[in-house]
mmCIF file of C-alpha atoms and ligand atoms in Angstrom:
data_model
loop_
_atom_site.group_PDB
_atom_site.id
_atom_site.type_symbol
_atom_site.label_atom_id
_atom_site.label_comp_id
_atom_site.label_asym_id
_atom_site.label_seq_id
_atom_site.Cartn_x
_atom_site.Cartn_y
_atom_site.Cartn_z
ATOM 1 C CA MET A 1 -10.691 6.521 -18.138
ATOM 2 C CA ARG A 2 -8.953 4.445 -20.781
ATOM 3 C CA LEU A 3 -6.775 1.375 -20.296
ATOM 4 C CA THR A 4 -4.264 0.171 -22.882
ATOM 5 C CA VAL A 5 -2.748 -3.260 -22.316
ATOM 6 C CA LEU A 6 1.018 -3.354 -22.792
ATOM 7 C CA GLY A 7 1.208 -7.003 -21.865
ATOM 8 C CA GLY A 8 -0.837 -9.712 -20.200
ATOM 9 C CA CYS A 9 1.511 -12.707 -19.992
ATOM 10 C CA GLY A 10 2.285 -14.280 -16.659
ATOM 11 C CA VAL A 11 5.743 -15.593 -15.769
ATOM 12 C CA TRP A 12 7.534 -14.901 -19.089
ATOM 13 C CA PRO A 13 6.486 -13.104 -22.295
ATOM 14 C CA GLU A 14 5.234 -15.008 -25.328
ATOM 15 C CA ALA A 15 6.369 -14.107 -28.870
ATOM 16 C CA GLY A 16 5.283 -10.565 -29.699
ATOM 17 C CA GLN A 17 3.726 -10.133 -26.266
ATOM 18 C CA ALA A 18 4.839 -8.815 -22.889
ATOM 19 C CA CYS A 19 4.334 -9.503 -19.215
ATOM 20 C CA SER A 20 2.132 -7.405 -16.933
ATOM 21 C CA GLY A 21 1.858 -3.746 -17.857
ATOM 22 C CA PHE A 22 -1.017 -1.308 -18.358
ATOM 23 C CA LEU A 23 -1.273 2.305 -19.443
ATOM 24 C CA VAL A 24 -4.185 4.083 -17.755
ATOM 25 C CA GLU A 25 -5.162 7.511 -19.080
ATOM 26 C CA GLU A 26 -7.513 10.047 -17.574
ATOM 27 C CA ALA A 27 -7.835 13.743 -18.437
ATOM 28 C CA GLY A 28 -4.498 13.714 -20.272
ATOM 29 C CA PHE A 29 -2.643 12.100 -17.337
ATOM 30 C CA ARG A 30 -0.787 8.856 -18.071
ATOM 31 C CA LEU A 31 -0.225 6.308 -15.321
ATOM 32 C CA LEU A 32 1.559 2.985 -15.769
ATOM 33 C CA LEU A 33 0.474 0.004 -13.700
ATOM 34 C CA ASP A 34 3.428 -2.417 -13.653
ATOM 35 C CA LEU A 35 6.237 -2.656 -16.198
ATOM 36 C CA GLY A 36 6.982 -6.357 -16.617
ATOM 37 C CA TYR A 37 9.309 -8.014 -19.123
ATOM 38 C CA ALA A 38 9.082 -6.544 -22.641
ATOM 39 C CA THR A 39 6.486 -3.892 -21.793
ATOM 40 C CA LEU A 40 8.685 -0.930 -22.763
ATOM 41 C CA PRO A 41 8.605 -1.613 -26.534
ATOM 42 C CA ARG A 42 4.832 -2.048 -26.272
ATOM 43 C CA LEU A 43 4.546 1.270 -24.413
ATOM 44 C CA LEU A 44 6.682 3.044 -27.017
ATOM 45 C CA ALA A 45 4.246 1.939 -29.720
ATOM 46 C CA HIS A 46 1.729 4.276 -28.053
ATOM 47 C CA VAL A 47 3.614 7.092 -26.290
ATOM 48 C CA THR A 48 7.183 8.202 -25.642
ATOM 49 C CA ALA A 49 8.718 7.435 -22.244
ATOM 50 C CA ASP A 50 8.711 11.114 -21.274
ATOM 51 C CA GLN A 51 4.949 11.320 -21.835
ATOM 52 C CA VAL A 52 4.316 9.101 -18.799
ATOM 53 C CA ASP A 53 3.314 11.037 -15.665
ATOM 54 C CA ALA A 54 3.534 8.353 -12.955
ATOM 55 C CA VAL A 55 4.318 4.675 -12.408
ATOM 56 C CA PHE A 56 2.781 2.245 -9.903
ATOM 57 C CA ILE A 57 4.438 -1.152 -9.348
ATOM 58 C CA SER A 58 2.359 -3.818 -7.578
ATOM 59 C CA HIS A 59 5.289 -5.949 -6.395
ATOM 60 C CA GLY A 60 8.924 -6.737 -6.985
ATOM 61 C CA HIS A 61 8.706 -9.825 -9.206
ATOM 62 C CA PRO A 62 10.425 -9.123 -12.534
ATOM 63 C CA ASP A 63 7.414 -10.086 -14.654
ATOM 64 C CA HIS A 64 5.880 -6.943 -13.093
ATOM 65 C CA CYS A 65 8.818 -4.535 -12.876
ATOM 66 C CA ALA A 66 11.818 -5.616 -15.031
ATOM 67 C CA ASP A 67 11.186 -3.008 -17.725
ATOM 68 C CA LEU A 68 11.328 -0.196 -15.201
ATOM 69 C CA ASN A 69 15.051 -0.286 -16.005
ATOM 70 C CA PRO A 70 14.812 0.420 -19.757
ATOM 71 C CA PHE A 71 11.915 2.811 -19.081
ATOM 72 C CA LEU A 72 14.111 4.920 -16.789
ATOM 73 C CA ARG A 73 17.014 4.648 -19.247
ATOM 74 C CA ALA A 74 14.739 5.995 -21.988
ATOM 75 C CA ARG A 75 14.161 9.076 -19.818
ATOM 76 C CA ALA A 76 17.580 9.535 -18.177
ATOM 77 C CA LEU A 77 19.839 8.928 -21.160
ATOM 78 C CA ARG A 78 18.183 11.107 -23.778
ATOM 79 C CA ASP A 79 19.731 14.447 -24.744
ATOM 80 C CA ASP A 80 16.976 16.467 -23.064
ATOM 81 C CA PRO A 81 15.877 14.455 -20.016
ATOM 82 C CA PRO A 82 12.332 15.150 -18.775
ATOM 83 C CA PRO A 83 11.584 15.906 -15.098
ATOM 84 C CA PRO A 84 11.778 12.907 -12.749
ATOM 85 C CA VAL A 85 8.718 10.656 -12.825
ATOM 86 C CA PRO A 86 7.063 9.590 -9.551
ATOM 87 C CA VAL A 87 7.337 5.818 -9.011
ATOM 88 C CA TYR A 88 5.044 4.262 -6.386
ATOM 89 C CA ALA A 89 6.087 0.945 -4.869
ATOM 90 C CA LEU A 90 6.171 -0.934 -1.592
ATOM 91 C CA PRO A 91 9.373 -0.599 0.470
ATOM 92 C CA GLY A 92 12.228 -2.561 -1.062
ATOM 93 C CA ALA A 93 10.162 -3.841 -4.003
ATOM 94 C CA LEU A 94 12.357 -2.154 -6.589
ATOM 95 C CA ASP A 95 15.756 -2.796 -5.018
ATOM 96 C CA ALA A 96 16.710 -5.507 -7.506
ATOM 97 C CA VAL A 97 15.605 -3.769 -10.696
ATOM 98 C CA LEU A 98 17.124 -0.462 -9.619
ATOM 99 C CA ALA A 99 20.447 -2.215 -8.978
ATOM 100 C CA LEU A 100 20.862 -3.213 -12.637
ATOM 101 C CA ASP A 101 22.719 -0.028 -13.493
ATOM 102 C CA ARG A 102 25.597 1.538 -11.605
ATOM 103 C CA PRO A 103 24.550 3.376 -8.446
ATOM 104 C CA GLY A 104 23.140 6.809 -9.139
ATOM 105 C CA MET A 105 22.971 6.494 -12.901
ATOM 106 C CA LEU A 106 19.185 6.633 -13.069
ATOM 107 C CA ASP A 107 18.548 8.700 -9.924
ATOM 108 C CA ALA A 108 17.568 11.845 -11.814
ATOM 109 C CA ALA A 109 14.936 9.946 -13.800
ATOM 110 C CA TYR A 110 12.510 9.207 -10.967
ATOM 111 C CA VAL A 111 11.243 10.188 -7.544
ATOM 112 C CA PRO A 112 10.555 7.164 -5.330
ATOM 113 C CA HIS A 113 7.226 7.176 -3.489
ATOM 114 C CA GLU A 114 7.265 4.291 -1.047
ATOM 115 C CA PHE A 115 3.898 3.544 0.498
ATOM 116 C CA THR A 116 2.409 1.062 2.928
ATOM 117 C CA ALA A 117 -0.267 -1.265 1.555
ATOM 118 C CA GLY A 118 -3.549 0.143 2.798
ATOM 119 C CA ASP A 119 -2.533 3.727 2.091
ATOM 120 C CA ALA A 120 -4.697 5.987 -0.022
ATOM 121 C CA LEU A 121 -2.753 7.841 -2.710
ATOM 122 C CA ASP A 122 -3.483 10.842 -4.898
ATOM 123 C CA ILE A 123 -1.842 10.228 -8.270
ATOM 124 C CA GLY A 124 -2.693 13.013 -10.708
ATOM 125 C CA PRO A 125 -6.476 12.834 -11.249
ATOM 126 C CA PHE A 126 -6.678 9.372 -9.679
ATOM 127 C CA ARG A 127 -7.795 8.724 -6.142
ATOM 128 C CA ALA A 128 -6.117 5.413 -5.358
ATOM 129 C CA GLU A 129 -6.746 2.865 -2.623
ATOM 130 C CA THR A 130 -4.210 0.113 -2.033
ATOM 131 C CA ARG A 131 -4.521 -3.242 -0.301
ATOM 132 C CA LEU A 132 -2.040 -5.917 0.631
ATOM 133 C CA LEU A 133 -3.026 -9.055 -1.294
ATOM 134 C CA PRO A 134 -1.584 -12.525 -0.622
ATOM 135 C CA HIS A 135 1.477 -13.388 -2.720
ATOM 136 C CA TRP A 136 4.975 -14.782 -2.109
ATOM 137 C CA VAL A 137 6.298 -11.253 -1.727
ATOM 138 C CA PRO A 138 4.334 -8.199 -0.565
ATOM 139 C CA ASN A 139 1.889 -7.288 -3.343
ATOM 140 C CA ALA A 140 -0.296 -4.192 -3.441
ATOM 141 C CA GLY A 141 -3.572 -4.303 -5.311
ATOM 142 C CA ILE A 142 -4.883 -0.915 -6.393
ATOM 143 C CA ARG A 143 -8.300 0.652 -6.924
ATOM 144 C CA LEU A 144 -8.310 3.768 -9.104
ATOM 145 C CA ASP A 145 -11.213 6.196 -8.955
ATOM 146 C CA ALA A 146 -11.393 9.074 -11.441
ATOM 147 C CA GLY A 147 -14.059 10.813 -13.456
ATOM 148 C CA GLY A 148 -16.766 8.743 -11.798
ATOM 149 C CA ARG A 149 -15.221 5.461 -12.976
ATOM 150 C CA VAL A 150 -13.405 2.774 -11.031
ATOM 151 C CA LEU A 151 -10.696 0.380 -12.188
ATOM 152 C CA ALA A 152 -9.239 -2.263 -9.860
ATOM 153 C CA TYR A 153 -6.031 -4.229 -10.476
ATOM 154 C CA THR A 154 -4.861 -7.145 -8.373
ATOM 155 C CA GLY A 155 -1.205 -7.530 -9.289
ATOM 156 C CA ASP A 156 -0.576 -11.176 -8.323
ATOM 157 C CA THR A 157 -2.725 -12.665 -5.597
ATOM 158 C CA GLY A 158 -4.263 -15.738 -4.112
ATOM 159 C CA PRO A 159 -8.002 -15.653 -3.477
ATOM 160 C CA SER A 160 -8.879 -13.151 -0.762
ATOM 161 C CA PRO A 161 -11.827 -11.148 0.556
ATOM 162 C CA ASP A 162 -9.564 -8.153 0.000
ATOM 163 C CA VAL A 163 -9.755 -8.720 -3.774
ATOM 164 C CA VAL A 164 -13.549 -8.518 -3.538
ATOM 165 C CA ALA A 165 -13.313 -5.373 -1.405
ATOM 166 C CA LEU A 166 -10.858 -3.792 -3.829
ATOM 167 C CA ALA A 167 -13.132 -4.512 -6.791
ATOM 168 C CA ARG A 168 -16.458 -3.653 -5.140
ATOM 169 C CA ASP A 169 -18.809 -2.222 -7.831
ATOM 170 C CA ALA A 170 -15.809 -1.432 -10.047
ATOM 171 C CA ASP A 171 -16.382 -0.697 -13.723
ATOM 172 C CA LEU A 172 -13.418 -2.914 -14.605
ATOM 173 C CA LEU A 173 -11.459 -5.513 -12.648
ATOM 174 C CA VAL A 174 -8.068 -6.479 -14.086
ATOM 175 C CA ALA A 175 -7.424 -9.785 -12.344
ATOM 176 C CA GLU A 176 -4.474 -12.152 -12.309
ATOM 177 C CA ALA A 177 -5.551 -15.543 -13.620
ATOM 178 C CA THR A 178 -2.420 -17.636 -13.980
ATOM 179 C CA TYR A 179 -4.363 -20.915 -14.205
ATOM 180 C CA LEU A 180 -7.706 -22.004 -15.672
ATOM 181 C CA ARG A 181 -9.517 -23.654 -12.747
ATOM 182 C CA GLU A 182 -7.317 -25.418 -10.228
ATOM 183 C CA VAL A 183 -4.209 -23.796 -8.816
ATOM 184 C CA PRO A 184 -1.361 -26.206 -7.937
ATOM 185 C CA GLU A 185 -1.103 -26.949 -4.233
ATOM 186 C CA ASP A 186 2.188 -25.094 -3.754
ATOM 187 C CA SER A 187 0.755 -21.900 -5.299
ATOM 188 C CA ARG A 188 -2.811 -22.032 -4.000
ATOM 189 C CA ASP A 189 -2.436 -19.220 -1.470
ATOM 190 C CA HIS A 190 -0.434 -16.960 -3.778
ATOM 191 C CA GLN A 191 -1.929 -17.110 -7.269
ATOM 192 C CA SER A 192 -5.376 -17.418 -8.809
ATOM 193 C CA SER A 193 -7.265 -19.153 -11.592
ATOM 194 C CA ALA A 194 -9.604 -17.657 -14.173
ATOM 195 C CA ARG A 195 -12.511 -19.360 -12.429
ATOM 196 C CA GLN A 196 -11.542 -17.805 -9.078
ATOM 197 C CA ALA A 197 -11.184 -14.414 -10.759
ATOM 198 C CA GLY A 198 -14.702 -14.826 -12.122
ATOM 199 C CA ARG A 199 -16.032 -15.822 -8.718
ATOM 200 C CA GLN A 200 -14.498 -12.768 -7.079
ATOM 201 C CA ALA A 201 -15.682 -10.426 -9.845
ATOM 202 C CA GLU A 202 -19.204 -11.774 -9.345
ATOM 203 C CA ALA A 203 -19.001 -11.342 -5.563
ATOM 204 C CA ALA A 204 -17.757 -7.775 -6.002
ATOM 205 C CA GLY A 205 -20.448 -6.779 -8.484
ATOM 206 C CA THR A 206 -17.777 -5.756 -10.988
ATOM 207 C CA ARG A 207 -19.184 -4.644 -14.358
ATOM 208 C CA ARG A 208 -16.415 -6.073 -16.560
ATOM 209 C CA LEU A 209 -13.538 -8.485 -16.048
ATOM 210 C CA LEU A 210 -10.177 -8.464 -17.795
ATOM 211 C CA LEU A 211 -8.150 -11.616 -17.158
ATOM 212 C CA THR A 212 -4.405 -11.179 -17.154
ATOM 213 C CA HIS A 213 -1.156 -12.965 -16.224
ATOM 214 C CA LEU A 214 -2.190 -16.198 -17.991
ATOM 215 C CA ARG A 215 0.587 -18.765 -18.168
ATOM 216 C CA PRO A 216 2.142 -18.812 -21.659
ATOM 217 C CA GLY A 217 0.343 -21.357 -23.802
ATOM 218 C CA THR A 218 -2.992 -20.962 -22.040
ATOM 219 C CA ASP A 219 -5.932 -20.926 -24.435
ATOM 220 C CA HIS A 220 -7.675 -17.572 -24.089
ATOM 221 C CA ALA A 221 -11.122 -18.893 -24.961
ATOM 222 C CA ALA A 222 -10.715 -21.578 -22.296
ATOM 223 C CA ALA A 223 -9.782 -18.916 -19.729
ATOM 224 C CA ARG A 224 -12.854 -16.849 -20.601
ATOM 225 C CA ALA A 225 -15.010 -19.965 -20.350
ATOM 226 C CA ALA A 226 -13.580 -20.864 -16.929
ATOM 227 C CA ALA A 227 -14.288 -17.355 -15.608
ATOM 228 C CA ALA A 228 -17.776 -17.416 -17.132
ATOM 229 C CA GLU A 229 -18.642 -20.442 -14.996
ATOM 230 C CA GLU A 230 -18.742 -18.038 -12.045
ATOM 231 C CA TYR A 231 -19.272 -14.586 -13.569
ATOM 232 C CA ALA A 232 -22.122 -13.314 -15.713
ATOM 233 C CA GLY A 233 -20.506 -10.066 -16.933
ATOM 234 C CA GLU A 234 -18.312 -9.294 -19.935
ATOM 235 C CA ILE A 235 -14.943 -11.089 -19.898
ATOM 236 C CA ALA A 236 -11.837 -10.383 -21.973
ATOM 237 C CA VAL A 237 -8.201 -11.506 -21.870
ATOM 238 C CA ALA A 238 -5.372 -8.960 -21.714
ATOM 239 C CA THR A 239 -3.183 -8.976 -24.830
ATOM 240 C CA ALA A 240 -0.762 -6.319 -26.046
ATOM 241 C CA ASP A 241 -2.428 -3.238 -27.550
ATOM 242 C CA LEU A 242 -5.951 -4.075 -26.390
ATOM 243 C CA VAL A 243 -7.702 -0.809 -25.473
ATOM 244 C CA VAL A 244 -10.564 -0.777 -22.984
ATOM 245 C CA ASP A 245 -12.646 2.327 -22.458
ATOM 246 C CA VAL A 246 -13.672 2.176 -18.813
ATOM 247 C CA ALA A 247 -17.163 3.625 -19.113
HETATM 248 ZN ZN1 ZN B 1 4.385 -12.178 -8.690
#
């Protein structure tokens, strides 16, 4: 299993970067996890839009799904449109982004697969488990199992035993870490810090930790250091074009 980071910025994209988006490849199958602001140009640096086999969106905030619109345009509006791509999302999560174009314009580009958090999904070669994780809007974390390797991704979440369960013995945990150590009071139940991500990776026995969704301007070395206060494994920060072989 191989993960390519399209973007790792939280909230809004920094210069030359993008918000949350990841390309996960296994046995020639290409799955996108989230398509936040500015992820489409990053994706197109690696593959064409029609080479993507499925899309999973964790939740409906635009820093996780805004570029679903240009992604679907890049499939629907070409001269030889590819078959519709399956798009997995919680009920209603994509209503806003799908309303950007006139009704029906992009319908032929995708097949919606609404699921309930907690469902198991078969997506190409991936066996996927989903869990509802605490956020301002419903957010589904996902655990992907394929080829004997496990990747877990939180989307956006406050600290929760469900994050630890999702990441149990995973080879790689991709964890939201908007803040370094302390999370502001009004966000404490809905977002995480790098230190909390490290604590949960340690509790889960995760082999490697990839911090993502850092607030723009956050020092990456400081984020790694905050996570390392709680986690003894290898820590990296998600930036565009980083490739991680999940082995
Ligand atoms: Zn969010």
